[in-house]
């Protein structure tokens, strides 16, 4: 199916302090800061633009599923189980709160991690087929 929408351009994350949050994303995930003021920081990483928006204390970009369990809203993809294990180890070494690597009954493995504001993210050991076709096969 063809669509007019080609990609997600920006993701907005609530943070208490844009400067501290930006530093965290740069140090822990290798993000590149493009802009920052007292209200927001704009970062590039994972082929995506992230706006870290100053929010009220306790605001998080997560939700509860129908069983009341906190759920992430975003999954990052890496290329294979070795890359997943490497990222998991690197984040742990940097003091990031990470969950265990788990098999959820579908291809690949996953783990979750949290930023310093409690935003929960997922990491999957597989690349989406459309990404592979568009970016890896052509390289």
PDB file of N, CA and C in Angstrom, residues 13-21 38 53-59 116-117 119:
ATOM      1  N   UNK A  13       9.400  14.019  23.963  1.00  0.00           N
ATOM      2  CA  UNK A  13       9.509  13.352  25.254  1.00  0.00           C
ATOM      3  C   UNK A  13       9.419  14.370  26.378  1.00  0.00           C
ATOM      4  N   UNK A  14       8.641  14.071  27.412  1.00  0.00           N
ATOM      5  CA  UNK A  14       8.592  14.970  28.564  1.00  0.00           C
ATOM      6  C   UNK A  14       9.830  14.784  29.440  1.00  0.00           C
ATOM      7  N   UNK A  15      10.435  15.889  29.830  1.00  0.00           N
ATOM      8  CA  UNK A  15      11.594  15.872  30.726  1.00  0.00           C
ATOM      9  C   UNK A  15      11.454  17.013  31.731  1.00  0.00           C
ATOM     10  N   UNK A  16      12.061  16.856  32.884  1.00  0.00           N
ATOM     11  CA  UNK A  16      11.999  17.916  33.892  1.00  0.00           C
ATOM     12  C   UNK A  16      13.005  19.023  33.601  1.00  0.00           C
ATOM     13  N   UNK A  17      14.171  18.657  33.076  1.00  0.00           N
ATOM     14  CA  UNK A  17      15.234  19.621  32.829  1.00  0.00           C
ATOM     15  C   UNK A  17      15.859  19.293  31.472  1.00  0.00           C
ATOM     16  N   UNK A  18      15.572  20.096  30.441  1.00  0.00           N
ATOM     17  CA  UNK A  18      16.099  19.793  29.103  1.00  0.00           C
ATOM     18  C   UNK A  18      17.624  19.674  29.039  1.00  0.00           C
ATOM     19  N   UNK A  19      18.334  20.497  29.792  1.00  0.00           N
ATOM     20  CA  UNK A  19      19.793  20.427  29.753  1.00  0.00           C
ATOM     21  C   UNK A  19      20.297  19.105  30.321  1.00  0.00           C
ATOM     22  N   UNK A  20      19.813  18.728  31.508  1.00  0.00           N
ATOM     23  CA  UNK A  20      20.237  17.457  32.107  1.00  0.00           C
ATOM     24  C   UNK A  20      19.831  16.274  31.240  1.00  0.00           C
ATOM     25  N   UNK A  21      18.607  16.312  30.724  1.00  0.00           N
ATOM     26  CA  UNK A  21      18.130  15.216  29.879  1.00  0.00           C
ATOM     27  C   UNK A  21      18.955  15.114  28.599  1.00  0.00           C
ATOM     28  N   UNK A  38      15.751  26.901  27.532  1.00  0.00           N
ATOM     29  CA  UNK A  38      15.204  26.470  28.827  1.00  0.00           C
ATOM     30  C   UNK A  38      13.949  25.621  28.693  1.00  0.00           C
ATOM     31  N   UNK A  53      11.051  18.017  25.886  1.00  0.00           N
ATOM     32  CA  UNK A  53      10.231  19.174  26.234  1.00  0.00           C
ATOM     33  C   UNK A  53      10.092  19.277  27.750  1.00  0.00           C
ATOM     34  N   UNK A  54      10.414  20.452  28.277  1.00  0.00           N
ATOM     35  CA  UNK A  54      10.279  20.677  29.718  1.00  0.00           C
ATOM     36  C   UNK A  54       8.824  20.479  30.119  1.00  0.00           C
ATOM     37  N   UNK A  55       8.611  19.581  31.093  1.00  0.00           N
ATOM     38  CA  UNK A  55       7.270  19.202  31.511  1.00  0.00           C
ATOM     39  C   UNK A  55       7.175  19.238  33.031  1.00  0.00           C
ATOM     40  N   UNK A  56       5.990  19.030  33.514  1.00  0.00           N
ATOM     41  CA  UNK A  56       5.786  18.977  34.951  1.00  0.00           C
ATOM     42  C   UNK A  56       6.476  17.756  35.540  1.00  0.00           C
ATOM     43  N   UNK A  57       6.874  17.866  36.790  1.00  0.00           N
ATOM     44  CA  UNK A  57       7.530  16.766  37.479  1.00  0.00           C
ATOM     45  C   UNK A  57       6.667  15.510  37.423  1.00  0.00           C
ATOM     46  N   UNK A  58       7.310  14.393  37.101  1.00  0.00           N
ATOM     47  CA  UNK A  58       6.617  13.112  37.058  1.00  0.00           C
ATOM     48  C   UNK A  58       5.986  12.759  35.719  1.00  0.00           C
ATOM     49  N   UNK A  59       5.958  13.685  34.761  1.00  0.00           N
ATOM     50  CA  UNK A  59       5.384  13.381  33.442  1.00  0.00           C
ATOM     51  C   UNK A  59       6.268  12.365  32.733  1.00  0.00           C
ATOM     52  N   UNK A 116      16.553   9.124  32.448  1.00  0.00           N
ATOM     53  CA  UNK A 116      16.611   9.661  33.800  1.00  0.00           C
ATOM     54  C   UNK A 116      15.283  10.247  34.264  1.00  0.00           C
ATOM     55  N   UNK A 117      14.305  10.434  33.359  1.00  0.00           N
ATOM     56  CA  UNK A 117      12.989  10.927  33.734  1.00  0.00           C
ATOM     57  C   UNK A 117      11.954   9.811  33.850  1.00  0.00           C
ATOM     58  N   UNK A 119      11.096   7.694  31.405  1.00  0.00           N
ATOM     59  CA  UNK A 119      10.510   7.290  30.133  1.00  0.00           C
ATOM     60  C   UNK A 119      11.029   5.898  29.798  1.00  0.00           C
TER      61      UNK A 119
END
